[in-house]
GROMACS .gro file of C-alpha atoms in nm:
model
  280
    1ASP     CA    1  10.049  22.218  10.841
    2SER     CA    2  10.269  22.462  10.654
    3LEU     CA    3  10.086  22.762  10.812
    4GLY     CA    4  10.129  22.646  11.172
    5GLU     CA    5  10.372  22.855  11.400
    6ARG     CA    6  10.666  22.705  11.576
    7ALA     CA    7  10.853  23.026  11.670
    8ASP     CA    8  10.778  23.325  11.898
    9ALA     CA    9  10.940  23.621  12.051
   10GLN     CA   10  11.060  23.407  12.338
   11HIS     CA   11  11.163  23.113  12.121
   12PRO     CA   12  11.291  23.279  11.792
   13TRP     CA   13  11.497  22.972  11.703
   14ILE     CA   14  11.342  22.631  11.650
   15GLY     CA   15  11.637  22.396  11.641
   16LEU     CA   16  11.624  22.129  11.379
   17ALA     CA   17  11.265  22.184  11.282
   18SER     CA   18  11.174  22.366  10.962
   19PHE     CA   19  11.025  22.709  10.974
   20THR     CA   20  10.671  22.721  10.841
   21GLU     CA   21  10.480  23.010  10.664
   22GLY     CA   22  10.337  23.102  11.010
   23ASP     CA   23  10.694  23.165  11.121
   24ARG     CA   24  10.791  23.398  10.851
   25THR     CA   25  10.860  23.697  11.083
   26PHE     CA   26  11.131  23.490  11.253
   27PHE     CA   27  11.294  23.355  10.937
   28ALA     CA   28  11.604  23.568  10.905
   29GLY     CA   29  11.932  23.574  10.721
   30ARG     CA   30  11.803  23.462  10.381
   31ALA     CA   31  11.667  23.779  10.215
   32ASP     CA   32  11.903  23.751   9.913
   33GLU     CA   33  11.815  23.397   9.855
   34ILE     CA   34  11.443  23.472   9.877
   35ASP     CA   35  11.490  23.738   9.610
   36ASP     CA   36  11.693  23.505   9.391
   37LEU     CA   37  11.435  23.227   9.418
   38LEU     CA   38  11.154  23.461   9.350
   39ARG     CA   39  11.330  23.587   9.032
   40LEU     CA   40  11.371  23.222   8.910
   41VAL     CA   41  11.014  23.123   8.986
   42ARG     CA   42  10.881  23.427   8.785
   43ARG     CA   43  11.115  23.351   8.499
   44ASP     CA   44  11.022  23.001   8.405
   45THR     CA   45  10.773  22.720   8.480
   46LEU     CA   46  11.019  22.489   8.635
   47THR     CA   47  11.277  22.582   8.909
   48LEU     CA   48  11.528  22.359   9.079
   49LEU     CA   49  11.643  22.435   9.442
   50TYR     CA   50  11.930  22.222   9.569
   51GLY     CA   51  12.188  22.226   9.848
   52VAL     CA   52  12.348  21.989  10.104
   53SER     CA   53  12.145  21.870  10.400
   54GLY     CA   54  12.082  22.114  10.693
   55LEU     CA   55  12.091  22.446  10.499
   56GLY     CA   56  11.718  22.505  10.539
   57LYS     CA   57  11.570  22.439  10.192
   58THR     CA   58  11.231  22.368  10.344
   59SER     CA   59  11.235  22.680  10.558
   60LEU     CA   60  11.342  22.898  10.267
   61VAL     CA   61  11.055  22.768  10.054
   62GLN     CA   62  10.784  22.776  10.323
   63ALA     CA   63  10.874  23.077  10.531
   64GLY     CA   64  11.054  23.277  10.260
   65LEU     CA   65  10.909  23.212   9.925
   66PHE     CA   66  10.546  23.111   9.995
   67PRO     CA   67  10.435  23.447  10.166
   68ALA     CA   68  10.598  23.649   9.897
   69LEU     CA   69  10.423  23.450   9.626
   70ARG     CA   70  10.086  23.477   9.785
   71GLU     CA   71  10.102  23.852   9.731
   72GLU     CA   72  10.131  23.796   9.345
   73ASN     CA   73   9.817  23.577   9.328
   74ILE     CA   74  10.012  23.249   9.338
   75LEU     CA   75   9.870  22.957   9.533
   76PRO     CA   76  10.159  22.773   9.707
   77VAL     CA   77  10.090  22.397   9.721
   78PRO     CA   78  10.346  22.212   9.948
   79ILE     CA   79  10.392  21.860   9.823
   80ARG     CA   80  10.593  21.558   9.963
   81LEU     CA   81  10.520  21.252   9.759
   82ASP     CA   82  10.448  20.935   9.946
   83TYR     CA   83  10.593  20.639   9.751
   84LEU     CA   84  10.504  20.352  10.001
   85GLU     CA   85  10.276  20.072   9.908
   86GLY     CA   86   9.906  20.163   9.979
   87ALA     CA   87   9.950  20.535   9.905
   88PRO     CA   88   9.736  20.690   9.629
   89PRO     CA   89   9.892  20.721   9.290
   90LEU     CA   90  10.143  20.995   9.286
   91SER     CA   91   9.945  21.225   9.035
   92HIS     CA   92   9.642  21.182   9.274
   93GLN     CA   93   9.854  21.299   9.563
   94ILE     CA   94   9.928  21.621   9.364
   95VAL     CA   95   9.575  21.693   9.287
   96ASP     CA   96   9.465  21.618   9.653
   97ALA     CA   97   9.746  21.870   9.767
   98ILE     CA   98   9.616  22.134   9.542
   99GLY     CA   99   9.270  22.082   9.679
  100ALA     CA  100   9.381  22.109  10.037
  101ALA     CA  101   9.598  22.419   9.972
  102ALA     CA  102   9.312  22.581   9.786
  103ARG     CA  103   9.062  22.515  10.065
  104THR     CA  104   9.304  22.679  10.321
  105ALA     CA  105   9.356  22.985  10.101
  106ARG     CA  106   8.988  23.005  10.014
  107VAL     CA  107   9.073  22.959   9.644
  108GLU     CA  108   8.812  22.808   9.415
  109ALA     CA  109   8.991  22.503   9.238
  110PRO     CA  110   8.861  22.281   8.965
  111LEU     CA  111   8.740  21.942   9.075
  112PRO     CA  112   8.933  21.646   8.926
  113ARG     CA  113   8.762  21.391   8.709
  114PRO     CA  114   8.825  21.016   8.727
  115ASN     CA  115   9.136  20.884   8.553
  116GLU     CA  116   9.228  21.225   8.397
  117THR     CA  117   9.598  21.305   8.361
  118LEU     CA  118   9.761  21.607   8.528
  119TRP     CA  119   9.782  21.786   8.177
  120GLU     CA  120   9.405  21.722   8.135
  121TYR     CA  121   9.321  21.858   8.485
  122PHE     CA  122   9.500  22.179   8.410
  123HIS     CA  123   9.384  22.216   8.044
  124ARG     CA  124   9.028  22.126   8.056
  125GLU     CA  125   8.817  22.417   7.922
  126GLY     CA  126   8.690  22.627   8.215
  127ASN     CA  127   8.933  22.485   8.461
  128HIS     CA  128   9.063  22.794   8.636
  129PHE     CA  129   9.178  22.890   8.995
  130TRP     CA  130   8.984  23.182   9.141
  131SER     CA  131   9.069  23.376   9.464
  132ALA     CA  132   8.806  23.499   9.701
  133ARG     CA  133   8.847  23.843   9.536
  134ASN     CA  134   8.772  23.692   9.189
  135ASP     CA  135   9.136  23.714   9.072
  136LEU     CA  136   9.286  23.435   8.859
  137VAL     CA  137   9.535  23.242   9.068
  138THR     CA  138   9.845  23.052   8.954
  139PRO     CA  139   9.908  22.719   9.135
  140PHE     CA  140  10.271  22.676   9.259
  141LEU     CA  141  10.367  22.306   9.302
  142ALA     CA  142  10.647  22.296   9.549
  143PHE     CA  143  10.797  21.944   9.588
  144ASP     CA  144  11.004  21.898   9.908
  145GLN     CA  145  11.274  21.639   9.938
  146PHE     CA  146  11.236  21.538   9.569
  147GLU     CA  147  11.544  21.320   9.605
  148GLU     CA  148  11.309  21.060   9.745
  149PHE     CA  149  11.188  21.008   9.389
  150PHE     CA  150  11.527  20.834   9.325
  151THR     CA  151  11.546  20.646   9.662
  152LEU     CA  152  11.204  20.542   9.793
  153GLY     CA  153  11.055  20.568   9.448
  154ARG     CA  154  11.289  20.308   9.304
  155GLU     CA  155  11.299  20.055   9.598
  156THR     CA  156  11.093  19.793   9.423
  157PRO     CA  157  11.020  19.704   9.060
  158THR     CA  158  10.657  19.800   9.107
  159ARG     CA  159  10.760  20.146   9.247
  160SER     CA  160  11.012  20.195   8.971
  161SER     CA  161  10.749  20.143   8.703
  162GLN     CA  162  10.501  20.364   8.881
  163ALA     CA  163  10.774  20.644   8.915
  164ALA     CA  164  10.870  20.625   8.549
  165ALA     CA  165  10.500  20.648   8.435
  166PHE     CA  166  10.448  20.935   8.676
  167ILE     CA  167  10.758  21.132   8.558
  168GLU     CA  168  10.625  21.095   8.195
  169GLU     CA  169  10.287  21.236   8.300
  170PHE     CA  170  10.441  21.509   8.520
  171ALA     CA  171  10.673  21.620   8.236
  172ASP     CA  172  10.376  21.645   7.993
  173LEU     CA  173  10.226  21.886   8.244
  174VAL     CA  174  10.532  22.095   8.291
  175GLU     CA  175  10.642  22.101   7.931
  176ASN     CA  176  10.281  22.144   7.806
  177ARG     CA  177  10.275  21.829   7.592
  178PRO     CA  178   9.923  21.690   7.549
  179PRO     CA  179   9.930  21.324   7.635
  180ALA     CA  180   9.969  21.074   7.360
  181ALA     CA  181   9.634  20.910   7.414
  182LEU     CA  182   9.460  21.257   7.380
  183ARG     CA  183   9.651  21.330   7.054
  184ALA     CA  184   9.540  20.997   6.913
  185ASP     CA  185   9.167  21.067   6.963
  186PRO     CA  186   9.048  21.372   6.780
  187SER     CA  187   8.699  21.345   6.929
  188ARG     CA  188   8.840  21.422   7.280
  189VAL     CA  189   9.046  21.729   7.182
  190LYS     CA  190   8.752  21.971   7.181
  191GLY     CA  191   8.722  21.994   7.549
  192PHE     CA  192   9.073  22.128   7.618
  193ASN     CA  193   9.271  22.437   7.587
  194PHE     CA  194   9.626  22.376   7.435
  195LYS     CA  195   9.785  22.707   7.544
  196PRO     CA  196  10.032  22.688   7.845
  197ALA     CA  197   9.836  22.670   8.174
  198PRO     CA  198   9.917  22.917   8.445
  199LEU     CA  199  10.146  22.699   8.653
  200LYS     CA  200  10.478  22.716   8.845
  201VAL     CA  201  10.677  22.408   8.973
  202LEU     CA  202  10.972  22.389   9.212
  203LEU     CA  203  11.180  22.074   9.285
  204ALA     CA  204  11.378  22.107   9.612
  205MET     CA  205  11.628  21.830   9.662
  206ARG     CA  206  11.952  21.739   9.826
  207GLU     CA  207  12.263  21.818   9.623
  208ASP     CA  208  12.419  21.468   9.643
  209TYR     CA  209  12.139  21.337   9.419
  210LEU     CA  210  12.185  21.595   9.136
  211ALA     CA  211  12.346  21.316   8.926
  212ASP     CA  212  12.021  21.125   8.947
  213LEU     CA  213  11.837  21.419   8.775
  214ASP     CA  214  12.029  21.312   8.448
  215ARG     CA  215  11.777  21.014   8.442
  216ILE     CA  216  11.479  21.236   8.408
  217ARG     CA  217  11.643  21.548   8.241
  218ALA     CA  218  11.551  21.441   7.888
  219HIS     CA  219  11.188  21.495   7.984
  220PHE     CA  220  11.232  21.852   8.118
  221ARG     CA  221  11.362  22.136   7.902
  222ALA     CA  222  11.410  22.377   8.188
  223LEU     CA  223  11.599  22.161   8.441
  224GLY     CA  224  11.934  22.281   8.329
  225GLN     CA  225  11.931  22.659   8.357
  226ASN     CA  226  11.661  22.775   8.613
  227ARG     CA  227  11.825  22.663   8.938
  228LEU     CA  228  11.958  22.796   9.277
  229ARG     CA  229  12.214  22.628   9.483
  230LEU     CA  230  12.165  22.711   9.848
  231LEU     CA  231  12.483  22.764  10.043
  232PRO     CA  232  12.579  22.797  10.410
  233MET     CA  233  12.521  23.139  10.570
  234GLY     CA  234  12.808  23.386  10.610
  235GLU     CA  235  12.880  23.587  10.925
  236ARG     CA  236  12.646  23.868  10.840
  237GLN     CA  237  12.352  23.631  10.779
  238ALA     CA  238  12.420  23.440  11.099
  239ARG     CA  239  12.425  23.771  11.303
  240GLN     CA  240  12.083  23.859  11.161
  241VAL     CA  241  11.947  23.523  11.282
  242ILE     CA  242  12.102  23.573  11.627
  243SER     CA  243  11.974  23.926  11.648
  244LEU     CA  244  11.613  23.797  11.655
  245GLY     CA  245  11.675  23.706  12.018
  246ALA     CA  246  11.891  24.005  12.110
  247PRO     CA  247  11.683  24.091  12.418
  248LEU     CA  248  11.730  23.738  12.540
  249LEU     CA  249  12.114  23.741  12.523
  250ALA     CA  250  12.374  23.877  12.752
  251PRO     CA  251  12.654  24.108  12.618
  252GLY     CA  252  12.926  23.930  12.417
  253VAL     CA  253  12.714  23.606  12.382
  254GLU     CA  254  12.646  23.683  12.020
  255ASP     CA  255  13.015  23.671  11.924
  256ARG     CA  256  13.074  23.352  12.103
  257ILE     CA  257  12.770  23.185  11.933
  258VAL     CA  258  12.901  23.302  11.590
  259ARG     CA  259  13.257  23.170  11.664
  260TYR     CA  260  13.126  22.845  11.809
  261VAL     CA  261  12.884  22.757  11.524
  262ALA     CA  262  13.120  22.866  11.255
  263GLY     CA  263  13.380  22.630  11.410
  264SER     CA  264  13.652  22.818  11.227
  265ASP     CA  265  13.935  23.060  11.289
  266PRO     CA  266  13.765  23.388  11.388
  267ASP     CA  267  14.016  23.568  11.175
  268ALA     CA  268  13.933  23.360  10.862
  269ASP     CA  269  13.828  23.571  10.563
  270GLN     CA  270  13.505  23.383  10.513
  271MET     CA  271  13.334  23.210  10.795
  272THR     CA  272  13.034  22.980  10.691
  273VAL     CA  273  12.751  22.859  10.934
  274ALA     CA  274  12.506  22.582  10.887
  275PRO     CA  275  12.156  22.736  10.968
  276ALA     CA  276  12.019  22.428  11.132
  277LEU     CA  277  12.318  22.416  11.376
  278LEU     CA  278  12.290  22.791  11.438
  279SER     CA  279  11.920  22.741  11.525
  280LEU     CA  280  11.993  22.450  11.750
   0.00000   0.00000   0.00000
């Protein structure tokens, strides 16, 4: 559950686990990155977040970005696709995740119809998302560990063909392209709104799979420019994380932690820290 709490005042660091939305008061050291990511998400429909393993991409999204977006009538929908045999179709998993996130946030979401595409679900006349205060809400589909699309999603010929069909359908939604079947049948066009639907999408993935994005880049106009590369923390950021537990630490321990985790010459101009190691 992305809202569950893992941290508290006696345990402000959670080791290798990811911070959840419920832990947001203990998620420190990434204020600049939260601001950068917010700016990108506001700017375009599709945002790419990437970085090497262990830098806290999941934590940044759940504990940093999600709470800020909720204040702007945006509904965060955490998604990690399941590619294994027996799992529901990928597009169904997305609609199910939207329904689950909407129920938790007391948002009224449209009910899906059998066999409709993602584009159709978001563009059917009258399909809107309403908050409990009767404000229109924008869904934010946040895909965690999206590199699995290129690994687990391609492990067998069946999965590969399902993944290829899914990315076509998903791109139609993100780029607002009505599905070919709909364009070919004028009688069905009347029930849909063809304007861009209120929607935001984030793909978070490991940097070493960036080259694989070239396989799907042709489908997505915005994959090139709207992106943030997450980097290790610097000394100032690391000290913000450590200071969460200042009352628990003896004098001088903070300096020793920073030096130990940075693993570098303390006189170096630029020390870098992996957040997962620091938390551990």
